[in-house]
Amino acid sequence: NSKRLVLTERQLTYIEGYFAYTAIMVEYKDIEIVIVKDSPMDKILGYGNLEIRTAGEMEYSFHKIPKFLEVKNIIEKKKI
């Protein structure tokens, strides 16, 4: 199962799947909270989890994201 998190100028897009896929698109202006979570093993392996909460009270969880702190910082800067 292929998973990709793509950050563009206006939104983040999470795509999962090979032949049939699911895509989640969230505009930065709609994001209220970005939460990062990791475990000691995540730190060793270099990935973590992101939770995104939007103004419409939607919540999205993205797991095993590489460079998750950098991703969080990019999202935080773009949502302003």
CSV table of N, CA and C in Angstrom, one decimal:
chain,number,residue,atom,x,y,z
A,1,ASN,N,0.8,-1.2,0.0
A,1,ASN,CA,0.0,0.0,0.0
A,1,ASN,C,0.9,1.2,0.0
A,2,SER,N,0.7,2.1,-1.0
A,2,SER,CA,1.5,3.3,-1.1
A,2,SER,C,0.9,4.4,-0.4
A,3,LYS,N,1.7,5.2,0.3
A,3,LYS,CA,1.2,6.4,1.0
A,3,LYS,C,2.1,7.6,0.7
A,4,ARG,N,1.4,8.7,0.4
A,4,ARG,CA,2.2,9.9,0.1
A,4,ARG,C,1.5,11.1,0.8
A,5,LEU,N,2.3,12.0,1.4
A,5,LEU,CA,1.8,13.2,1.9
A,5,LEU,C,2.4,14.3,1.1
A,6,VAL,N,1.6,15.1,0.4
A,6,VAL,CA,2.1,16.1,-0.5
A,6,VAL,C,1.7,17.5,0.0
A,7,LEU,N,2.7,18.4,0.1
A,7,LEU,CA,2.4,19.8,0.6
A,7,LEU,C,2.6,20.7,-0.6
A,8,THR,N,1.5,21.4,-0.9
A,8,THR,CA,1.5,22.4,-2.0
A,8,THR,C,1.4,23.8,-1.4
A,9,GLU,N,1.3,24.8,-2.3
A,9,GLU,CA,1.2,26.1,-1.8
A,9,GLU,C,-0.1,26.4,-1.0
A,10,ARG,N,-1.2,25.7,-1.3
A,10,ARG,CA,-2.5,26.0,-0.7
A,10,ARG,C,-3.0,24.9,0.2
A,11,GLN,N,-2.5,23.6,0.0
A,11,GLN,CA,-3.1,22.6,0.8
A,11,GLN,C,-2.2,21.4,1.0
A,12,LEU,N,-2.6,20.5,1.9
A,12,LEU,CA,-1.9,19.3,2.0
A,12,LEU,C,-2.8,18.2,1.4
A,13,THR,N,-2.1,17.2,0.8
A,13,THR,CA,-2.9,16.1,0.2
A,13,THR,C,-2.2,14.8,0.6
A,14,TYR,N,-3.1,13.9,1.1
A,14,TYR,CA,-2.6,12.6,1.6
A,14,TYR,C,-3.2,11.6,0.6
A,15,ILE,N,-2.4,10.8,0.0
A,15,ILE,CA,-2.9,9.8,-1.0
A,15,ILE,C,-2.4,8.4,-0.5
A,16,GLU,N,-3.4,7.5,-0.5
A,16,GLU,CA,-3.1,6.1,-0.1
A,16,GLU,C,-3.6,5.2,-1.1
A,17,GLY,N,-2.8,4.2,-1.6
A,17,GLY,CA,-3.3,3.2,-2.5
A,17,GLY,C,-2.4,3.1,-3.7
A,18,TYR,N,-2.6,2.0,-4.4
A,18,TYR,CA,-1.9,1.8,-5.7
A,18,TYR,C,-2.8,1.9,-6.9
A,19,PHE,N,-3.7,1.0,-7.1
A,19,PHE,CA,-4.6,1.0,-8.2
A,19,PHE,C,-5.9,1.8,-7.9
A,20,ALA,N,-6.5,1.5,-6.8
A,20,ALA,CA,-7.6,2.3,-6.3
A,20,ALA,C,-7.0,3.1,-5.1
A,21,TYR,N,-7.3,4.3,-5.0
A,21,TYR,CA,-6.7,5.1,-4.0
A,21,TYR,C,-7.7,6.1,-3.3
A,22,THR,N,-7.3,6.5,-2.1
A,22,THR,CA,-8.1,7.5,-1.4
A,22,THR,C,-7.2,8.7,-1.2
A,23,ALA,N,-7.8,9.9,-1.4
A,23,ALA,CA,-7.1,11.1,-1.3
A,23,ALA,C,-7.8,12.0,-0.3
A,24,ILE,N,-7.1,12.6,0.6
A,24,ILE,CA,-7.6,13.6,1.6
A,24,ILE,C,-6.9,14.9,1.3
A,25,MET,N,-7.7,16.0,1.0
A,25,MET,CA,-7.1,17.3,0.7
A,25,MET,C,-7.6,18.3,1.8
A,26,VAL,N,-6.7,19.0,2.4
A,26,VAL,CA,-7.1,20.0,3.4
A,26,VAL,C,-6.3,21.3,3.1
A,27,GLU,N,-7.1,22.3,3.0
A,27,GLU,CA,-6.5,23.6,2.7
A,27,GLU,C,-5.9,24.1,4.0
A,28,TYR,N,-4.7,24.8,3.9
A,28,TYR,CA,-4.0,25.3,5.1
A,28,TYR,C,-4.9,26.2,5.9
A,29,LYS,N,-5.7,27.1,5.2
A,29,LYS,CA,-6.5,28.1,5.9
A,29,LYS,C,-7.5,27.4,6.8
A,30,ASP,N,-7.9,26.2,6.6
A,30,ASP,CA,-8.8,25.5,7.4
A,30,ASP,C,-8.2,24.7,8.6
A,31,ILE,N,-6.9,24.7,8.7
A,31,ILE,CA,-6.2,23.9,9.7
A,31,ILE,C,-6.1,24.8,11.0
A,32,GLU,N,-6.6,24.3,12.1
A,32,GLU,CA,-6.5,25.0,13.4
A,32,GLU,C,-5.4,24.5,14.2
A,33,ILE,N,-5.3,23.2,14.3
A,33,ILE,CA,-4.3,22.6,15.2
A,33,ILE,C,-3.5,21.5,14.5
A,34,VAL,N,-2.2,21.4,14.7
A,34,VAL,CA,-1.3,20.4,14.2
A,34,VAL,C,-0.6,19.7,15.4
A,35,ILE,N,-0.9,18.5,15.6
A,35,ILE,CA,-0.3,17.7,16.8
A,35,ILE,C,0.7,16.7,16.3
A,36,VAL,N,1.8,16.6,16.9
A,36,VAL,CA,2.8,15.6,16.5
A,36,VAL,C,2.9,14.6,17.7
A,37,LYS,N,3.0,13.3,17.3
A,37,LYS,CA,3.2,12.3,18.3
A,37,LYS,C,4.3,11.3,17.8
A,38,ASP,N,5.2,11.0,18.8
A,38,ASP,CA,6.2,10.0,18.4
A,38,ASP,C,6.5,9.1,19.6
A,39,SER,N,7.1,8.0,19.4
A,39,SER,CA,7.6,7.1,20.5
A,39,SER,C,9.1,7.1,20.4
A,40,PRO,N,9.8,6.5,21.4
A,40,PRO,CA,11.2,6.4,21.3
A,40,PRO,C,11.7,5.6,20.0
A,41,MET,N,10.9,4.6,19.6
A,41,MET,CA,11.3,3.9,18.4
A,41,MET,C,11.1,4.7,17.2
A,42,ASP,N,10.0,5.6,17.2
A,42,ASP,CA,9.8,6.5,16.1
A,42,ASP,C,11.0,7.4,15.9
A,43,LYS,N,11.5,7.9,17.0
A,43,LYS,CA,12.7,8.8,17.0
A,43,LYS,C,13.9,8.2,16.4
A,44,ILE,N,14.1,6.9,16.7
A,44,ILE,CA,15.2,6.2,16.2
A,44,ILE,C,15.1,6.0,14.7
A,45,LEU,N,13.8,5.7,14.3
A,45,LEU,CA,13.6,5.4,12.8
A,45,LEU,C,13.3,6.6,12.0
A,46,GLY,N,13.2,7.8,12.7
A,46,GLY,CA,13.0,9.1,12.0
A,46,GLY,C,11.7,9.4,11.5
A,47,TYR,N,10.6,8.9,12.1
A,47,TYR,CA,9.3,9.2,11.7
A,47,TYR,C,8.4,9.4,12.9
A,48,GLY,N,7.2,10.0,12.6
A,48,GLY,CA,6.2,10.2,13.7
A,48,GLY,C,4.8,10.3,13.1
A,49,ASN,N,3.9,10.7,13.9
A,49,ASN,CA,2.5,10.8,13.5
A,49,ASN,C,2.0,12.2,13.6
A,50,LEU,N,1.2,12.6,12.7
A,50,LEU,CA,0.6,14.0,12.7
A,50,LEU,C,-0.9,13.8,12.8
A,51,GLU,N,-1.5,14.7,13.6
A,51,GLU,CA,-2.9,14.9,13.7
A,51,GLU,C,-3.2,16.3,13.3
A,52,ILE,N,-4.2,16.4,12.4
A,52,ILE,CA,-4.6,17.7,11.9
A,52,ILE,C,-6.1,17.9,12.3
A,53,ARG,N,-6.4,19.0,12.9
A,53,ARG,CA,-7.7,19.4,13.3
A,53,ARG,C,-8.1,20.7,12.5
A,54,THR,N,-9.3,20.6,11.9
A,54,THR,CA,-9.7,21.8,11.1
A,54,THR,C,-10.8,22.6,11.8
A,55,ALA,N,-11.1,23.7,11.2
A,55,ALA,CA,-12.1,24.6,11.7
A,55,ALA,C,-13.5,24.0,11.6
A,56,GLY,N,-13.7,23.1,10.7
A,56,GLY,CA,-15.0,22.3,10.6
A,56,GLY,C,-15.0,21.1,11.5
A,57,GLU,N,-14.1,21.1,12.5
A,57,GLU,CA,-14.0,20.0,13.5
A,57,GLU,C,-13.8,18.7,12.9
A,58,MET,N,-13.1,18.6,11.8
A,58,MET,CA,-12.7,17.4,11.2
A,58,MET,C,-11.3,17.0,11.8
A,59,GLU,N,-11.0,15.8,11.9
A,59,GLU,CA,-9.7,15.4,12.5
A,59,GLU,C,-9.1,14.3,11.6
A,60,TYR,N,-7.9,14.5,11.2
A,60,TYR,CA,-7.2,13.6,10.3
A,60,TYR,C,-5.9,13.1,11.0
A,61,SER,N,-5.6,11.8,10.9
A,61,SER,CA,-4.4,11.3,11.5
A,61,SER,C,-3.6,10.7,10.4
A,62,PHE,N,-2.3,11.0,10.3
A,62,PHE,CA,-1.3,10.5,9.4
A,62,PHE,C,-0.2,9.8,10.1
A,63,HIS,N,0.0,8.6,9.8
A,63,HIS,CA,1.0,7.7,10.6
A,63,HIS,C,2.3,7.5,9.8
A,64,LYS,N,3.4,7.4,10.6
A,64,LYS,CA,4.7,7.1,10.1
A,64,LYS,C,5.1,8.0,9.0
A,65,ILE,N,5.1,9.3,9.3
A,65,ILE,CA,5.5,10.4,8.4
A,65,ILE,C,7.0,10.7,8.6
A,66,PRO,N,7.8,10.5,7.6
A,66,PRO,CA,9.2,10.9,7.7
A,66,PRO,C,9.4,12.4,7.9
A,67,LYS,N,10.4,12.8,8.6
A,67,LYS,CA,10.6,14.2,8.9
A,67,LYS,C,9.4,15.0,9.4
A,68,PHE,N,8.6,14.3,10.3
A,68,PHE,CA,7.3,14.8,10.7
A,68,PHE,C,7.4,16.2,11.3
A,69,LEU,N,8.5,16.5,12.0
A,69,LEU,CA,8.6,17.8,12.6
A,69,LEU,C,8.8,18.9,11.6
A,70,GLU,N,9.6,18.6,10.5
A,70,GLU,CA,9.7,19.6,9.4
A,70,GLU,C,8.4,19.8,8.7
A,71,VAL,N,7.6,18.7,8.5
A,71,VAL,CA,6.3,18.8,7.9
A,71,VAL,C,5.4,19.7,8.8
A,72,LYS,N,5.4,19.5,10.1
A,72,LYS,CA,4.6,20.3,11.0
A,72,LYS,C,4.9,21.7,10.9
A,73,ASN,N,6.2,22.1,10.9
A,73,ASN,CA,6.6,23.5,10.8
A,73,ASN,C,6.2,24.1,9.5
A,74,ILE,N,6.3,23.4,8.4
A,74,ILE,CA,5.8,23.9,7.1
A,74,ILE,C,4.3,24.2,7.1
A,75,ILE,N,3.6,23.3,7.7
A,75,ILE,CA,2.1,23.5,7.8
A,75,ILE,C,1.8,24.7,8.7
A,76,GLU,N,2.5,24.8,9.8
A,76,GLU,CA,2.2,25.9,10.7
A,76,GLU,C,2.5,27.2,10.0
A,77,LYS,N,3.6,27.3,9.2
A,77,LYS,CA,3.9,28.6,8.6
A,77,LYS,C,2.9,28.9,7.5
A,78,LYS,N,2.4,27.9,6.8
A,78,LYS,CA,1.5,28.1,5.7
A,78,LYS,C,0.0,28.4,6.1
A,79,LYS,N,-0.3,28.0,7.3
A,79,LYS,CA,-1.7,28.2,7.8
A,79,LYS,C,-2.0,29.6,8.3
A,80,ILE,N,-1.0,30.4,8.4
A,80,ILE,CA,-1.1,31.7,8.9
A,80,ILE,C,-1.7,32.6,7.8
